[in-house]
PDB file of C-alpha atoms in Angstrom:
ATOM      1  CA  MET W 339      55.212  98.873  86.188  1.00 56.00           C
ATOM      2  CA  PRO W 340      53.642 102.255  88.085  1.00 59.00           C
ATOM      3  CA  ASP W 341      50.322 102.629  88.045  1.00 60.00           C
ATOM      4  CA  MET W 342      49.252 105.203  85.402  1.00 61.00           C
ATOM      5  CA  ASP W 343      45.959 106.107  87.461  1.00 63.00           C
ATOM      6  CA  ASP W 344      45.710 109.833  89.161  1.00 65.00           C
ATOM      7  CA  VAL W 345      48.996 110.901  87.805  1.00 64.00           C
ATOM      8  CA  GLN W 346      49.630 114.109  88.762  1.00 69.00           C
ATOM      9  CA  ASP W 347      52.017 116.997  87.471  1.00 71.00           C
ATOM     10  CA  GLY W 348      54.916 117.697  89.442  1.00 70.00           C
ATOM     11  CA  LYS W 349      55.044 121.195  91.474  1.00 77.00           C
ATOM     12  CA  ASN W 350      58.258 121.431  93.040  1.00 84.00           C
ATOM     13  CA  TYR W 351      60.524 122.714  90.609  1.00 86.00           C
ATOM     14  CA  HIS W 352      62.203 124.936  92.723  1.00 89.00           C
ATOM     15  CA  PHE W 353      62.565 127.766  90.063  1.00 88.00           C
ATOM     16  CA  GLY W 354      64.606 130.206  92.310  1.00 88.00           C
ATOM     17  CA  THR W 355      67.314 127.631  93.287  1.00 91.00           C
ATOM     18  CA  PRO W 356      70.225 126.971  90.622  1.00 91.00           C
ATOM     19  CA  GLN W 357      71.233 123.318  90.259  1.00 88.00           C
ATOM     20  CA  GLN W 358      74.500 122.753  92.376  1.00 86.00           C
ATOM     21  CA  ALA W 359      77.791 122.176  90.821  1.00 84.00           C
ATOM     22  CA  ASN W 360      79.963 121.270  93.507  1.00 88.00           C
ATOM     23  CA  VAL W 361      83.872 121.423  93.204  1.00 93.00           C
ATOM     24  CA  PHE W 362      85.261 117.839  94.208  1.00 96.00           C
ATOM     25  CA  PHE W 363      87.257 118.067  97.549  1.00 96.00           C
ATOM     26  CA  LEU W 364      90.370 116.254  96.155  1.00 97.00           C
ATOM     27  CA  LYS W 365      92.901 117.927  94.015  1.00 97.00           C
ATOM     28  CA  GLY W 366      93.418 116.988  90.683  1.00 97.00           C
ATOM     29  CA  SER W 367      90.137 114.957  90.589  1.00 97.00           C
ATOM     30  CA  ASN W 368      87.424 117.783  89.727  1.00 95.00           C
ATOM     31  CA  SER W 369      87.271 116.516  85.930  1.00 95.00           C
ATOM     32  CA  LEU W 370      86.863 112.858  86.711  1.00 97.00           C
ATOM     33  CA  GLU W 371      83.826 110.904  86.152  1.00 96.00           C
ATOM     34  CA  TRP W 372      81.134 110.194  88.983  1.00 96.00           C
ATOM     35  CA  GLY W 373      82.257 106.611  89.573  1.00 97.00           C
ATOM     36  CA  MET W 374      85.965 107.849  90.065  1.00 97.00           C
ATOM     37  CA  LYS W 375      85.093 110.307  92.279  1.00 98.00           C
ATOM     38  CA  ASN W 376      83.075 108.236  94.349  1.00 98.00           C
ATOM     39  CA  ARG W 377      85.610 105.324  94.810  1.00 98.00           C
ATOM     40  CA  LEU W 378      87.898 108.257  95.826  1.00 98.00           C
ATOM     41  CA  ALA W 379      85.344 109.494  98.238  1.00 98.00           C
ATOM     42  CA  ARG W 380      85.223 106.106  99.713  1.00 98.00           C
ATOM     43  CA  ILE W 381      89.132 106.072 100.353  1.00 98.00           C
ATOM     44  CA  PHE W 382      89.412 109.697 101.378  1.00 98.00           C
ATOM     45  CA  ASN W 383      87.098 110.969 104.185  1.00 98.00           C
ATOM     46  CA  PRO W 384      85.112 113.863 102.394  1.00 97.00           C
ATOM     47  CA  ALA W 385      84.905 115.992 105.689  1.00 96.00           C
ATOM     48  CA  SER W 386      88.770 116.101 106.345  1.00 97.00           C
ATOM     49  CA  GLY W 387      90.039 115.391 102.811  1.00 98.00           C
ATOM     50  CA  LYS W 388      92.297 112.753 104.357  1.00 98.00           C
ATOM     51  CA  THR W 389      92.808 109.143 104.662  1.00 98.00           C
ATOM     52  CA  VAL W 390      94.280 106.374 107.007  1.00 98.00           C
ATOM     53  CA  MET W 391      95.137 103.520 104.712  1.00 98.00           C
ATOM     54  CA  LEU W 392      96.077 100.174 106.321  1.00 98.00           C
ATOM     55  CA  ALA W 393      98.855  98.401 104.117  1.00 97.00           C
ATOM     56  CA  VAL W 394      99.143  94.775 104.617  1.00 96.00           C
ATOM     57  CA  ASP W 395     100.238  93.648 100.948  1.00 92.00           C
ATOM     58  CA  HIS W 396     103.798  92.797 102.047  1.00 91.00           C
ATOM     59  CA  GLY W 397     103.445  89.348 101.568  1.00 84.00           C
ATOM     60  CA  TYR W 398     103.434  89.550  97.632  1.00 86.00           C
ATOM     61  CA  PHE W 399     107.039  89.788  97.894  1.00 84.00           C
ATOM     62  CA  GLN W 400     108.151  89.280 101.464  1.00 87.00           C
ATOM     63  CA  GLY W 401     106.026  86.278 102.302  1.00 89.00           C
ATOM     64  CA  PRO W 402     104.740  85.903 106.066  1.00 90.00           C
ATOM     65  CA  THR W 403     106.161  89.202 107.346  1.00 90.00           C
ATOM     66  CA  THR W 404     105.997  89.769 111.001  1.00 93.00           C
ATOM     67  CA  GLY W 405     102.600  90.938 112.241  1.00 92.00           C
ATOM     68  CA  LEU W 406     101.069  89.501 109.110  1.00 91.00           C
ATOM     69  CA  GLU W 407     101.354  85.672 109.447  1.00 94.00           C
ATOM     70  CA  ARG W 408      97.649  85.431 110.272  1.00 95.00           C
ATOM     71  CA  ILE W 409      95.851  88.211 108.603  1.00 94.00           C
ATOM     72  CA  ASP W 410      92.480  86.778 109.591  1.00 95.00           C
ATOM     73  CA  VAL W 411      93.678  87.010 113.405  1.00 96.00           C
ATOM     74  CA  SER W 412      95.862  89.929 113.206  1.00 95.00           C
ATOM     75  CA  ILE W 413      94.508  92.255 110.767  1.00 96.00           C
ATOM     76  CA  VAL W 414      90.977  92.025 110.435  1.00 97.00           C
ATOM     77  CA  PRO W 415      90.050  93.666 113.878  1.00 96.00           C
ATOM     78  CA  LEU W 416      91.916  96.605 112.843  1.00 97.00           C
ATOM     79  CA  VAL W 417      90.116  97.210 109.553  1.00 97.00           C
ATOM     80  CA  PRO W 418      87.234  99.097 111.015  1.00 97.00           C
ATOM     81  CA  TYR W 419      89.657 101.898 112.234  1.00 97.00           C
ATOM     82  CA  ALA W 420      90.758 102.159 108.551  1.00 98.00           C
ATOM     83  CA  ASP W 421      89.684 104.388 105.926  1.00 98.00           C
ATOM     84  CA  ALA W 422      90.780 101.768 103.125  1.00 98.00           C
ATOM     85  CA  LEU W 423      92.605  98.464 103.227  1.00 98.00           C
ATOM     86  CA  MET W 424      95.766  97.958 100.710  1.00 98.00           C
ATOM     87  CA  ILE W 425      95.868  94.183 100.246  1.00 97.00           C
ATOM     88  CA  THR W 426      96.608  91.803  97.492  1.00 96.00           C
ATOM     89  CA  ARG W 427      93.508  89.576  95.890  1.00 97.00           C
ATOM     90  CA  GLY W 428      94.627  86.279  97.279  1.00 96.00           C
ATOM     91  CA  ALA W 429      94.958  87.638 100.878  1.00 96.00           C
ATOM     92  CA  LEU W 430      91.590  89.319 100.276  1.00 97.00           C
ATOM     93  CA  ARG W 431      89.671  86.411  99.107  1.00 97.00           C
ATOM     94  CA  THR W 432      91.393  83.926 101.942  1.00 97.00           C
ATOM     95  CA  SER W 433      91.521  86.054 104.928  1.00 96.00           C
ATOM     96  CA  VAL W 434      88.983  89.323 105.027  1.00 97.00           C
ATOM     97  CA  PRO W 435      85.292  88.687 105.569  1.00 97.00           C
ATOM     98  CA  PRO W 436      83.189  90.167 102.668  1.00 96.00           C
ATOM     99  CA  GLU W 437      81.042  91.724 105.170  1.00 96.00           C
ATOM    100  CA  ILE W 438      83.408  94.024 106.002  1.00 93.00           C
ATOM    101  CA  SER W 439      82.432  97.280 103.970  1.00 93.00           C
ATOM    102  CA  LYS W 440      85.913  99.423 103.828  1.00 97.00           C
ATOM    103  CA  PRO W 441      87.271 100.219 100.581  1.00 98.00           C
ATOM    104  CA  VAL W 442      90.122  97.887  99.043  1.00 98.00           C
ATOM    105  CA  VAL W 443      93.197  99.517  97.237  1.00 98.00           C
ATOM    106  CA  LEU W 444      94.223  96.213  95.263  1.00 98.00           C
ATOM    107  CA  ARG W 445      97.747  95.287  94.889  1.00 97.00           C
ATOM    108  CA  SER W 446      97.799  94.891  90.918  1.00 96.00           C
ATOM    109  CA  THR W 447     101.496  94.430  90.156  1.00 94.00           C
ATOM    110  CA  GLY W 448     104.005  91.827  91.412  1.00 92.00           C
ATOM    111  CA  GLY W 449     105.873  88.985  89.978  1.00 87.00           C
ATOM    112  CA  GLN W 450     109.380  89.233  92.157  1.00 87.00           C
ATOM    113  CA  SER W 451     110.384  88.246  95.623  1.00 87.00           C
ATOM    114  CA  ILE W 452     113.103  89.745  98.285  1.00 84.00           C
ATOM    115  CA  LEU W 453     115.303  87.124  96.775  1.00 84.00           C
ATOM    116  CA  LYS W 454     115.334  88.798  93.153  1.00 88.00           C
ATOM    117  CA  GLU W 455     115.794  92.337  91.642  1.00 87.00           C
ATOM    118  CA  LEU W 456     112.609  94.198  93.271  1.00 84.00           C
ATOM    119  CA  SER W 457     111.781  96.407  90.158  1.00 87.00           C
ATOM    120  CA  ASN W 458     111.174  93.658  87.995  1.00 90.00           C
ATOM    121  CA  GLU W 459     107.559  93.651  88.244  1.00 91.00           C
ATOM    122  CA  LEU W 460     104.303  92.873  85.758  1.00 94.00           C
ATOM    123  CA  VAL W 461     100.657  93.561  85.942  1.00 96.00           C
ATOM    124  CA  ALA W 462      99.434  90.797  88.381  1.00 96.00           C
ATOM    125  CA  VAL W 463      95.816  91.333  88.377  1.00 96.00           C
ATOM    126  CA  ASP W 464      93.261  91.332  85.585  1.00 97.00           C
ATOM    127  CA  ILE W 465      90.922  94.285  85.331  1.00 98.00           C
ATOM    128  CA  GLU W 466      87.904  92.229  85.471  1.00 98.00           C
ATOM    129  CA  ASP W 467      89.016  90.217  88.525  1.00 98.00           C
ATOM    130  CA  ALA W 468      89.393  93.682  90.298  1.00 98.00           C
ATOM    131  CA  VAL W 469      85.916  94.436  89.464  1.00 98.00           C
ATOM    132  CA  ARG W 470      85.060  90.984  90.972  1.00 98.00           C
ATOM    133  CA  VAL W 471      86.379  91.596  94.340  1.00 97.00           C
ATOM    134  CA  ASN W 472      84.901  95.144  94.108  1.00 97.00           C
ATOM    135  CA  ALA W 473      88.050  97.099  94.374  1.00 98.00           C
ATOM    136  CA  SER W 474      88.300 100.861  94.781  1.00 98.00           C
ATOM    137  CA  ALA W 475      91.525 101.475  93.379  1.00 98.00           C
ATOM    138  CA  LEU W 476      94.525  99.771  91.777  1.00 98.00           C
ATOM    139  CA  ALA W 477      97.872  99.884  93.347  1.00 98.00           C
ATOM    140  CA  VAL W 478     101.025  99.931  91.093  1.00 98.00           C
ATOM    141  CA  GLN W 479     104.715 100.206  92.291  1.00 96.00           C
ATOM    142  CA  VAL W 480     106.755 102.278  90.297  1.00 97.00           C
ATOM    143  CA  TYR W 481     110.811 102.037  90.281  1.00 95.00           C
ATOM    144  CA  ILE W 482     111.912 105.600  88.911  1.00 95.00           C
ATOM    145  CA  GLY W 483     115.606 104.984  88.708  1.00 93.00           C
ATOM    146  CA  GLY W 484     115.596 101.307  89.226  1.00 92.00           C
ATOM    147  CA  GLN W 485     116.790  98.454  86.701  1.00 92.00           C
ATOM    148  CA  HIS W 486     112.959  98.159  85.318  1.00 93.00           C
ATOM    149  CA  GLU W 487     112.010 101.742  85.486  1.00 93.00           C
ATOM    150  CA  HIS W 488     110.703 101.840  81.690  1.00 96.00           C
ATOM    151  CA  GLU W 489     108.828  98.364  82.514  1.00 96.00           C
ATOM    152  CA  SER W 490     107.194  99.602  85.714  1.00 96.00           C
ATOM    153  CA  ILE W 491     106.103 102.728  84.248  1.00 97.00           C
ATOM    154  CA  GLY W 492     104.388 100.775  81.633  1.00 98.00           C
ATOM    155  CA  ASN W 493     102.680  98.592  83.965  1.00 97.00           C
ATOM    156  CA  LEU W 494     101.309 102.141  85.486  1.00 98.00           C
ATOM    157  CA  VAL W 495     100.246 103.007  81.940  1.00 98.00           C
ATOM    158  CA  LYS W 496      98.314  99.767  81.353  1.00 98.00           C
ATOM    159  CA  VAL W 497      96.789  99.503  84.641  1.00 98.00           C
ATOM    160  CA  ALA W 498      95.519 103.322  84.732  1.00 98.00           C
ATOM    161  CA  ASP W 499      93.909 102.494  81.158  1.00 98.00           C
ATOM    162  CA  ALA W 500      92.358  99.482  82.310  1.00 98.00           C
ATOM    163  CA  GLY W 501      90.818 101.360  85.479  1.00 98.00           C
ATOM    164  CA  ASN W 502      89.781 104.449  83.271  1.00 98.00           C
ATOM    165  CA  ARG W 503      87.486 102.002  81.410  1.00 97.00           C
ATOM    166  CA  TYR W 504      85.743 100.915  84.490  1.00 97.00           C
ATOM    167  CA  GLY W 505      85.892 103.865  86.581  1.00 97.00           C
ATOM    168  CA  ILE W 506      88.423 102.458  88.894  1.00 98.00           C
ATOM    169  CA  PRO W 507      91.273 104.963  90.090  1.00 98.00           C
ATOM    170  CA  THR W 508      94.953 103.852  90.219  1.00 98.00           C
ATOM    171  CA  LEU W 509      97.419 104.381  93.216  1.00 98.00           C
ATOM    172  CA  GLY W 510     100.933 105.074  91.782  1.00 98.00           C
ATOM    173  CA  VAL W 511     103.462 103.740  94.565  1.00 97.00           C
ATOM    174  CA  THR W 512     106.962 105.103  94.533  1.00 96.00           C
ATOM    175  CA  GLY W 513     109.431 102.204  94.897  1.00 89.00           C
ATOM    176  CA  VAL W 514     112.995 103.282  96.242  1.00 78.00           C
ATOM    177  CA  GLY W 515     115.988 100.735  95.941  1.00 67.00           C
ATOM    178  CA  LYS W 516     118.708 100.891  98.615  1.00 63.00           C
ATOM    179  CA  GLU W 517     121.134 102.633  96.166  1.00 67.00           C
ATOM    180  CA  LEU W 518     118.638 105.658  95.658  1.00 72.00           C
ATOM    181  CA  VAL W 519     118.134 108.496  98.149  1.00 81.00           C
ATOM    182  CA  ARG W 520     114.989 109.534  99.423  1.00 88.00           C
ATOM    183  CA  ASP W 521     115.340 113.217  99.363  1.00 94.00           C
ATOM    184  CA  ALA W 522     112.794 115.744  97.694  1.00 96.00           C
ATOM    185  CA  ASN W 523     114.493 115.996  94.685  1.00 95.00           C
ATOM    186  CA  TYR W 524     113.914 112.201  93.920  1.00 95.00           C
ATOM    187  CA  LEU W 525     110.512 111.825  95.510  1.00 97.00           C
ATOM    188  CA  GLY W 526     109.338 114.972  93.748  1.00 97.00           C
ATOM    189  CA  LEU W 527     110.465 113.421  90.351  1.00 96.00           C
ATOM    190  CA  ALA W 528     108.922 110.260  91.111  1.00 97.00           C
ATOM    191  CA  THR W 529     105.587 111.350  92.248  1.00 98.00           C
ATOM    192  CA  ARG W 530     105.359 113.692  89.488  1.00 98.00           C
ATOM    193  CA  ILE W 531     105.992 111.026  86.917  1.00 98.00           C
ATOM    194  CA  CYS W 532     103.320 108.677  88.599  1.00 98.00           C
ATOM    195  CA  ALA W 533     100.851 111.627  87.984  1.00 98.00           C
ATOM    196  CA  GLU W 534     101.639 112.562  84.662  1.00 98.00           C
ATOM    197  CA  MET W 535     101.486 108.911  83.556  1.00 98.00           C
ATOM    198  CA  GLY W 536      97.993 108.806  84.862  1.00 98.00           C
ATOM    199  CA  ALA W 537      97.946 108.020  88.428  1.00 98.00           C
ATOM    200  CA  HIS W 538      94.912 109.234  90.401  1.00 98.00           C
ATOM    201  CA  PHE W 539      96.837 109.523  93.796  1.00 98.00           C
ATOM    202  CA  VAL W 540     100.453 108.621  94.686  1.00 98.00           C
ATOM    203  CA  LYS W 541     102.036 106.977  97.603  1.00 98.00           C
ATOM    204  CA  THR W 542     105.616 107.978  98.559  1.00 97.00           C
ATOM    205  CA  TYR W 543     107.984 108.232 101.424  1.00 96.00           C
ATOM    206  CA  TYR W 544     108.284 111.373 103.686  1.00 97.00           C
ATOM    207  CA  CYS W 545     111.261 113.398 103.590  1.00 96.00           C
ATOM    208  CA  GLU W 546     112.173 115.796 106.573  1.00 94.00           C
ATOM    209  CA  LYS W 547     113.548 118.460 104.401  1.00 96.00           C
ATOM    210  CA  ASN W 548     111.415 120.212 101.602  1.00 97.00           C
ATOM    211  CA  PHE W 549     108.514 117.533 101.766  1.00 98.00           C
ATOM    212  CA  GLU W 550     106.043 120.278 101.320  1.00 98.00           C
ATOM    213  CA  ARG W 551     107.731 120.866  97.794  1.00 98.00           C
ATOM    214  CA  VAL W 552     106.842 117.169  96.898  1.00 98.00           C
ATOM    215  CA  ALA W 553     103.269 117.692  97.995  1.00 98.00           C
ATOM    216  CA  ALA W 554     103.029 120.906  96.082  1.00 98.00           C
ATOM    217  CA  ALA W 555     104.323 119.782  92.791  1.00 98.00           C
ATOM    218  CA  CYS W 556     102.312 116.750  92.661  1.00 98.00           C
ATOM    219  CA  PRO W 557      98.768 117.469  91.092  1.00 98.00           C
ATOM    220  CA  VAL W 558      97.260 114.448  92.730  1.00 98.00           C
ATOM    221  CA  PRO W 559      96.633 113.782  96.275  1.00 98.00           C
ATOM    222  CA  VAL W 560     100.117 112.462  98.107  1.00 98.00           C
ATOM    223  CA  VAL W 561      99.901 109.454 100.755  1.00 98.00           C
ATOM    224  CA  ILE W 562     102.881 108.899 102.924  1.00 98.00           C
ATOM    225  CA  ALA W 563     104.148 105.299 103.489  1.00 96.00           C
ATOM    226  CA  GLY W 564     104.772 104.176 106.897  1.00 94.00           C
ATOM    227  CA  GLY W 565     108.157 102.420 106.054  1.00 92.00           C
ATOM    228  CA  LYS W 566     110.166 100.500 108.361  1.00 93.00           C
ATOM    229  CA  LYS W 567     108.990 100.231 112.174  1.00 96.00           C
ATOM    230  CA  LEU W 568     109.597 103.104 114.353  1.00 97.00           C
ATOM    231  CA  PRO W 569     108.978 103.799 118.036  1.00 97.00           C
ATOM    232  CA  GLU W 570     105.656 105.060 118.266  1.00 98.00           C
ATOM    233  CA  PRO W 571     106.287 108.629 118.936  1.00 98.00           C
ATOM    234  CA  GLU W 572     108.406 108.759 115.917  1.00 98.00           C
ATOM    235  CA  ALA W 573     105.632 107.408 113.723  1.00 98.00           C
ATOM    236  CA  LEU W 574     103.353 109.675 114.885  1.00 98.00           C
ATOM    237  CA  ALA W 575     105.511 112.735 114.483  1.00 98.00           C
ATOM    238  CA  MET W 576     106.214 111.611 110.900  1.00 98.00           C
ATOM    239  CA  ALA W 577     102.696 111.354 110.120  1.00 98.00           C
ATOM    240  CA  TYR W 578     101.928 114.699 111.655  1.00 98.00           C
ATOM    241  CA  HIS W 579     104.637 116.735 109.637  1.00 98.00           C
ATOM    242  CA  ALA W 580     103.712 114.979 106.619  1.00 98.00           C
ATOM    243  CA  ILE W 581      99.939 116.139 106.717  1.00 98.00           C
ATOM    244  CA  GLN W 582     101.079 119.609 107.974  1.00 98.00           C
ATOM    245  CA  GLN W 583     103.317 120.021 104.875  1.00 98.00           C
ATOM    246  CA  GLY W 584     100.732 118.895 102.389  1.00 98.00           C
ATOM    247  CA  ALA W 585      99.968 115.038 102.633  1.00 98.00           C
ATOM    248  CA  ALA W 586      96.664 113.722 101.900  1.00 98.00           C
ATOM    249  CA  GLY W 587      97.010 110.866 104.364  1.00 98.00           C
ATOM    250  CA  VAL W 588      99.081 107.916 105.164  1.00 98.00           C
ATOM    251  CA  ASP W 589      99.274 104.149 104.222  1.00 98.00           C
ATOM    252  CA  MET W 590     100.731 102.717 107.263  1.00 97.00           C
ATOM    253  CA  GLY W 591     101.613  99.063 107.783  1.00 96.00           C
ATOM    254  CA  ARG W 592     104.475  97.935 110.026  1.00 96.00           C
ATOM    255  CA  ASN W 593     104.075 100.875 112.194  1.00 97.00           C
ATOM    256  CA  ILE W 594     100.567  99.971 113.130  1.00 97.00           C
ATOM    257  CA  PHE W 595     100.496  95.697 112.711  1.00 96.00           C
ATOM    258  CA  GLN W 596     103.958  95.425 114.357  1.00 96.00           C
ATOM    259  CA  CYS W 597     103.090  97.637 117.433  1.00 95.00           C
ATOM    260  CA  GLU W 598     102.547  96.270 120.844  1.00 95.00           C
ATOM    261  CA  ALA W 599      98.980  97.871 120.687  1.00 96.00           C
ATOM    262  CA  PRO W 600      98.041  97.844 117.130  1.00 97.00           C
ATOM    263  CA  THR W 601      94.256  99.194 117.782  1.00 97.00           C
ATOM    264  CA  ALA W 602      95.354 101.803 119.976  1.00 97.00           C
ATOM    265  CA  MET W 603      98.132 102.729 117.371  1.00 98.00           C
ATOM    266  CA  ILE W 604      95.797 102.957 114.558  1.00 98.00           C
ATOM    267  CA  GLN W 605      93.226 105.031 116.604  1.00 98.00           C
ATOM    268  CA  ALA W 606      96.064 107.544 117.381  1.00 98.00           C
ATOM    269  CA  VAL W 607      97.193 108.015 113.700  1.00 98.00           C
ATOM    270  CA  ARG W 608      93.827 108.770 112.914  1.00 98.00           C
ATOM    271  CA  ALA W 609      93.898 111.504 115.582  1.00 98.00           C
ATOM    272  CA  VAL W 610      96.844 113.072 113.725  1.00 98.00           C
ATOM    273  CA  VAL W 611      95.415 112.694 110.297  1.00 98.00           C
ATOM    274  CA  HIS W 612      91.400 113.443 110.662  1.00 98.00           C
ATOM    275  CA  GLU W 613      91.852 115.750 113.340  1.00 97.00           C
ATOM    276  CA  GLN W 614      95.483 117.433 113.011  1.00 96.00           C
ATOM    277  CA  GLU W 615      96.236 116.175 116.633  1.00 97.00           C
ATOM    278  CA  HIS W 616      99.763 117.071 117.797  1.00 98.00           C
ATOM    279  CA  PRO W 617     102.149 113.954 117.992  1.00 97.00           C
ATOM    280  CA  ASP W 618     102.485 114.523 122.011  1.00 97.00           C
ATOM    281  CA  LYS W 619      98.806 114.342 122.451  1.00 98.00           C
ATOM    282  CA  ALA W 620      98.387 111.313 119.782  1.00 98.00           C
ATOM    283  CA  TYR W 621     100.899 109.417 121.814  1.00 97.00           C
ATOM    284  CA  GLU W 622      99.285 110.082 125.052  1.00 97.00           C
ATOM    285  CA  LEU W 623      95.951 108.687 123.539  1.00 97.00           C
ATOM    286  CA  TYR W 624      98.048 105.484 122.225  1.00 97.00           C
ATOM    287  CA  LEU W 625      99.197 105.061 125.667  1.00 97.00           C
ATOM    288  CA  SER W 626      95.559 105.514 127.317  1.00 96.00           C
ATOM    289  CA  LEU W 627      94.075 103.134 124.724  1.00 96.00           C
ATOM    290  CA  LYS W 628      96.964 100.536 125.253  1.00 93.00           C
ATOM    291  CA  GLU W 629      96.538 100.566 128.771  1.00 90.00           C
ATOM    292  CA  GLY W 630      92.541 100.478 128.730  1.00 84.00           C
ATOM    293  CA  SER W 631      93.267  97.466 126.581  1.00 73.00           C
ATOM    294  CA  LYS W 632      95.450  95.544 129.037  1.00 65.00           C
ATOM    295  CA  THR W 633      92.905  96.339 131.698  1.00 59.00           C
ATOM    296  CA  GLU W 634      90.118  94.995 129.781  1.00 56.00           C
ATOM    297  CA  LYS W 635      92.221  91.773 128.954  1.00 56.00           C
ATOM    298  CA  THR W 636      92.862  91.402 132.381  1.00 43.00           C
ATOM    299  CA  VAL W 637      89.077  91.618 133.640  1.00 37.00           C
ATOM    300  CA  LEU W 638      88.147  89.295 130.836  1.00 35.00           C
ATOM    301  CA  ALA W 639      91.183  86.835 131.890  1.00 40.00           C
ATOM    302  CA  ARG W 640      89.425  86.713 135.666  1.00 36.00           C
TER     303      ARG W 640
END
């Protein structure tokens, strides 16, 4: 208990200074409560307003994807360069040291495999378990136009409602089946539905034509998926064009961890996203860091 002796009246009231009421830096988020904003500000860099998320949740339906055979060996060294880690609770608990302080975007739906219909998912994480692992956001796959569209939207609603009770934001992830075209019309439809149903930010694919319309029409931040493995210059160019056209970041997986030099690649991606580096310059950075890594390994081997 505080000592009550010699208690003095306060004197620094700053009468001439109005109390600050700052506008939150992420679009669509200003009316959220403090906990939501705090978690979003851990995922998105307040200085740039952008994020580089590292997606390593593929195993929830693909199994041991190339590059993710040993998350503890191949992914943990990359985490310091990411703004956030998108991962399942199983991989998090078994393979990621709790000393790592990066925010976790927790994969929260699943229940299918590549051997079955991909849109047939359910809510796969209880909100209390998300709290136990200190999740900063909950990721939900939504299959607009898919066989189980209705159920996947229901999953988003359930997770968003649960997250709202605990101040944990929800990421809506647009899942696109092989039979659907990833154009601006479809992506605009899918991202808008996710936002309208309660997602606080949305992950979707980049399209070369009219992506700026997709980003502008979505009332919450849009983060692009890396998608399939591309040559490094193409992946950097995709990230650059997405950012220039309104994306608030990237959530890359295979285009980082399947690279010959993943640590160099994620740093090049960061330069594009946070510093708006031109992709040609970013690729030069990638090559320089890659060569430096080879030289270091050669020296250590001697």
